[in-house]
């Protein structure tokens, strides 16, 4: 595969992200790799669509950008599926609207797919891009709360699933009309946080790997930066996000347990849990006299997340046994 054509799918729904979206567009038009298109899918906000359309029409690079409005089912999964439908690439990449790609992002993606025929998808680091340096106390073990990858591996390797903020797949992953499960994934939320089942990226990866016999690659050179705003570190936002993560993982285990062992479905979560209890909490307690504020914040955040995730998991297991996923979304 020489210089494959790559489609980059981006979805957005709020004018609050307009400036972020322009930064993302700047990072994409600055890519060293030039054989690509960008599919921008807007939903909910006609103002965002209008403003973005006006902005793109004024720049010569707009020929690489295609703008669509999702007037079907709302939500991230539905918007991404529409983007895939409108795309032409041999490889389909996804990046969040509040992220920015490194200049070599697309080139590294193309290289990975050329070199490794055993992969159907890949993911890379989504490094925290703190709104303020004072937010960087947040433990890496909980980066999934802020939509970045926790405890980044140091080298390439096969992993269970890609992270939606930064991922790419061969087109065959979407063959036969299969795409992201629209009963999963964010439907909005913003500063209020999400109140729905998450993990459409995890479920998709588990499904396509099982069907194709191929793997998901983690490639540390495929880098993006992901904005982290102050509100995402508020206790209420964190608790809500953790609750729905726990709820979703319970539903996954119940739904997929017959096809994949429970340990396989939750393998990465169990490893992360061991790291929290064996490293994060002991070190935070030891550092409490030396770094009281940072250590106290870490301990309180850990208790908040573990408690909220645990409660969500219990509720999810109870619900999954008696109701469908669609009903669980509205529970």
GROMACS .gro file of C-alpha atoms in nm, residues 141-329:
model
  189
  141UNK     CA    1  -0.451   0.645   3.577
  142UNK     CA    2  -0.777   0.835   3.537
  143UNK     CA    3  -0.712   1.000   3.202
  144UNK     CA    4  -1.004   0.803   3.060
  145UNK     CA    5  -1.230   1.041   3.254
  146UNK     CA    6  -1.100   1.328   3.041
  147UNK     CA    7  -1.105   1.122   2.718
  148UNK     CA    8  -0.734   1.057   2.691
  149UNK     CA    9  -0.550   0.727   2.721
  150UNK     CA   10  -0.440   0.627   3.075
  151UNK     CA   11  -0.084   0.511   3.149
  152UNK     CA   12   0.050   0.523   2.795
  153UNK     CA   13   0.258   0.226   2.674
  154UNK     CA   14   0.617   0.308   2.581
  155UNK     CA   15   0.633   0.110   2.259
  156UNK     CA   16   0.423  -0.036   1.980
  157UNK     CA   17   0.202  -0.332   2.060
  158UNK     CA   18  -0.137  -0.488   2.008
  159UNK     CA   19  -0.407  -0.375   2.250
  160UNK     CA   20  -0.774  -0.448   2.311
  161UNK     CA   21  -0.929  -0.133   2.166
  162UNK     CA   22  -0.862   0.205   2.010
  163UNK     CA   23  -0.950   0.536   2.176
  164UNK     CA   24  -1.207   0.747   1.994
  165UNK     CA   25  -1.010   1.069   2.032
  166UNK     CA   26  -0.736   0.929   1.806
  167UNK     CA   27  -0.796   0.617   1.599
  168UNK     CA   28  -0.797   0.482   1.243
  169UNK     CA   29  -0.924   0.171   1.065
  170UNK     CA   30  -0.900  -0.002   0.731
  171UNK     CA   31  -1.216   0.047   0.527
  172UNK     CA   32  -1.292  -0.325   0.550
  173UNK     CA   33  -1.376  -0.269   0.918
  174UNK     CA   34  -1.696  -0.100   0.796
  175UNK     CA   35  -1.786  -0.357   0.531
  176UNK     CA   36  -2.140  -0.495   0.508
  177UNK     CA   37  -2.274  -0.171   0.650
  178UNK     CA   38  -2.146  -0.229   1.000
  179UNK     CA   39  -2.036   0.072   1.197
  180UNK     CA   40  -2.047   0.213   1.547
  181UNK     CA   41  -2.335   0.104   1.768
  182UNK     CA   42  -2.568   0.405   1.781
  183UNK     CA   43  -2.708   0.293   2.118
  184UNK     CA   44  -2.365   0.374   2.260
  185UNK     CA   45  -2.155   0.689   2.261
  186UNK     CA   46  -2.202   1.051   2.359
  187UNK     CA   47  -2.525   1.225   2.264
  188UNK     CA   48  -2.411   1.563   2.396
  189UNK     CA   49  -2.362   1.675   2.753
  190UNK     CA   50  -2.092   1.939   2.734
  191UNK     CA   51  -2.019   2.094   3.071
  192UNK     CA   52  -2.302   1.894   3.231
  193UNK     CA   53  -2.130   1.566   3.152
  194UNK     CA   54  -2.258   1.260   2.972
  195UNK     CA   55  -2.566   1.068   3.084
  196UNK     CA   56  -2.559   0.770   2.853
  197UNK     CA   57  -2.378   0.449   2.775
  198UNK     CA   58  -2.030   0.520   2.640
  199UNK     CA   59  -1.769   0.297   2.478
  200UNK     CA   60  -1.883   0.280   2.116
  201UNK     CA   61  -1.514   0.269   2.018
  202UNK     CA   62  -1.442  -0.024   2.254
  203UNK     CA   63  -1.741  -0.227   2.136
  204UNK     CA   64  -1.656  -0.161   1.772
  205UNK     CA   65  -1.297  -0.278   1.817
  206UNK     CA   66  -1.396  -0.595   2.001
  207UNK     CA   67  -1.646  -0.676   1.727
  208UNK     CA   68  -1.424  -0.615   1.423
  209UNK     CA   69  -1.124  -0.795   1.575
  210UNK     CA   70  -1.340  -1.097   1.653
  211UNK     CA   71  -1.485  -1.101   1.302
  212UNK     CA   72  -1.164  -1.034   1.106
  213UNK     CA   73  -0.906  -1.213   1.320
  214UNK     CA   74  -0.690  -0.899   1.296
  215UNK     CA   75  -0.555  -0.670   1.567
  216UNK     CA   76  -0.563  -0.315   1.700
  217UNK     CA   77  -0.218  -0.155   1.715
  218UNK     CA   78  -0.102   0.103   1.966
  219UNK     CA   79   0.153   0.329   1.794
  220UNK     CA   80   0.316   0.595   2.017
  221UNK     CA   81   0.419   0.806   1.719
  222UNK     CA   82   0.055   0.862   1.613
  223UNK     CA   83   0.006   1.162   1.842
  224UNK     CA   84  -0.265   1.418   1.904
  225UNK     CA   85  -0.320   1.675   2.176
  226UNK     CA   86  -0.660   1.680   2.348
  227UNK     CA   87  -0.792   1.986   2.530
  228UNK     CA   88  -0.880   1.945   2.896
  229UNK     CA   89  -1.099   2.222   3.036
  230UNK     CA   90  -1.135   2.317   3.401
  231UNK     CA   91  -1.493   2.192   3.424
  232UNK     CA   92  -1.384   1.837   3.338
  233UNK     CA   93  -1.198   1.815   3.668
  234UNK     CA   94  -1.492   1.921   3.885
  235UNK     CA   95  -1.601   1.644   4.127
  236UNK     CA   96  -1.956   1.630   3.989
  237UNK     CA   97  -1.842   1.599   3.627
  238UNK     CA   98  -1.589   1.331   3.722
  239UNK     CA   99  -1.845   1.132   3.922
  240UNK     CA  100  -2.095   1.136   3.637
  241UNK     CA  101  -1.839   1.029   3.380
  242UNK     CA  102  -1.709   0.750   3.605
  243UNK     CA  103  -2.060   0.624   3.682
  244UNK     CA  104  -2.145   0.580   3.314
  245UNK     CA  105  -1.810   0.418   3.243
  246UNK     CA  106  -1.882   0.160   3.512
  247UNK     CA  107  -2.238   0.113   3.387
  248UNK     CA  108  -2.117   0.060   3.031
  249UNK     CA  109  -1.849  -0.191   3.127
  250UNK     CA  110  -2.109  -0.397   3.314
  251UNK     CA  111  -2.331  -0.403   3.005
  252UNK     CA  112  -2.030  -0.500   2.790
  253UNK     CA  113  -1.938  -0.787   3.020
  254UNK     CA  114  -2.292  -0.918   3.018
  255UNK     CA  115  -2.343  -0.877   2.642
  256UNK     CA  116  -2.001  -1.004   2.532
  257UNK     CA  117  -1.927  -1.251   2.811
  258UNK     CA  118  -2.064  -1.539   2.607
  259UNK     CA  119  -1.832  -1.459   2.316
  260UNK     CA  120  -1.527  -1.324   2.500
  261UNK     CA  121  -1.423  -1.423   2.850
  262UNK     CA  122  -1.511  -1.169   3.118
  263UNK     CA  123  -1.140  -1.125   3.186
  264UNK     CA  124  -1.088  -1.044   2.818
  265UNK     CA  125  -1.361  -0.783   2.809
  266UNK     CA  126  -1.229  -0.609   3.122
  267UNK     CA  127  -0.859  -0.705   3.102
  268UNK     CA  128  -0.728  -0.349   3.073
  269UNK     CA  129  -0.957  -0.223   3.350
  270UNK     CA  130  -0.837  -0.495   3.589
  271UNK     CA  131  -0.475  -0.405   3.516
  272UNK     CA  132  -0.549  -0.039   3.577
  273UNK     CA  133  -0.724  -0.122   3.904
  274UNK     CA  134  -0.417  -0.307   4.027
  275UNK     CA  135  -0.200  -0.007   3.939
  276UNK     CA  136  -0.430   0.225   4.135
  277UNK     CA  137  -0.426   0.013   4.452
  278UNK     CA  138  -0.061  -0.095   4.435
  279UNK     CA  139   0.099   0.229   4.314
  280UNK     CA  140  -0.118   0.540   4.297
  281UNK     CA  141  -0.284   0.526   4.639
  282UNK     CA  142   0.026   0.414   4.838
  283UNK     CA  143   0.243   0.684   4.677
  284UNK     CA  144  -0.022   0.951   4.737
  285UNK     CA  145  -0.042   0.858   5.105
  286UNK     CA  146   0.338   0.863   5.138
  287UNK     CA  147   0.357   1.206   4.970
  288UNK     CA  148   0.080   1.358   5.179
  289UNK     CA  149   0.320   1.536   5.422
  290UNK     CA  150   0.544   1.660   5.136
  291UNK     CA  151   0.279   1.759   4.881
  292UNK     CA  152  -0.038   1.792   5.086
  293UNK     CA  153  -0.261   1.964   4.829
  294UNK     CA  154  -0.169   1.749   4.529
  295UNK     CA  155  -0.180   1.428   4.732
  296UNK     CA  156  -0.513   1.515   4.893
  297UNK     CA  157  -0.666   1.598   4.555
  298UNK     CA  158  -0.541   1.269   4.415
  299UNK     CA  159  -0.678   1.066   4.706
  300UNK     CA  160  -1.018   1.236   4.704
  301UNK     CA  161  -1.043   1.205   4.325
  302UNK     CA  162  -0.951   0.837   4.345
  303UNK     CA  163  -1.222   0.769   4.601
  304UNK     CA  164  -1.474   0.965   4.395
  305UNK     CA  165  -1.394   0.775   4.076
  306UNK     CA  166  -1.375   0.429   4.232
  307UNK     CA  167  -1.700   0.480   4.420
  308UNK     CA  168  -1.885   0.622   4.118
  309UNK     CA  169  -1.751   0.358   3.880
  310UNK     CA  170  -1.834   0.080   4.124
  311UNK     CA  171  -2.189   0.205   4.174
  312UNK     CA  172  -2.235   0.238   3.798
  313UNK     CA  173  -2.105  -0.117   3.748
  314UNK     CA  174  -2.348  -0.258   4.006
  315UNK     CA  175  -2.641  -0.071   3.848
  316UNK     CA  176  -2.531  -0.177   3.501
  317UNK     CA  177  -2.509  -0.546   3.590
  318UNK     CA  178  -2.853  -0.535   3.749
  319UNK     CA  179  -3.002  -0.360   3.446
  320UNK     CA  180  -2.826  -0.570   3.183
  321UNK     CA  181  -2.976  -0.891   3.317
  322UNK     CA  182  -3.332  -0.773   3.268
  323UNK     CA  183  -3.345  -0.507   2.998
  324UNK     CA  184  -3.202  -0.448   2.654
  325UNK     CA  185  -2.919  -0.207   2.580
  326UNK     CA  186  -3.166   0.035   2.422
  327UNK     CA  187  -3.372   0.036   2.742
  328UNK     CA  188  -3.054   0.065   2.949
  329UNK     CA  189  -2.971   0.392   2.773
   0.00000   0.00000   0.00000
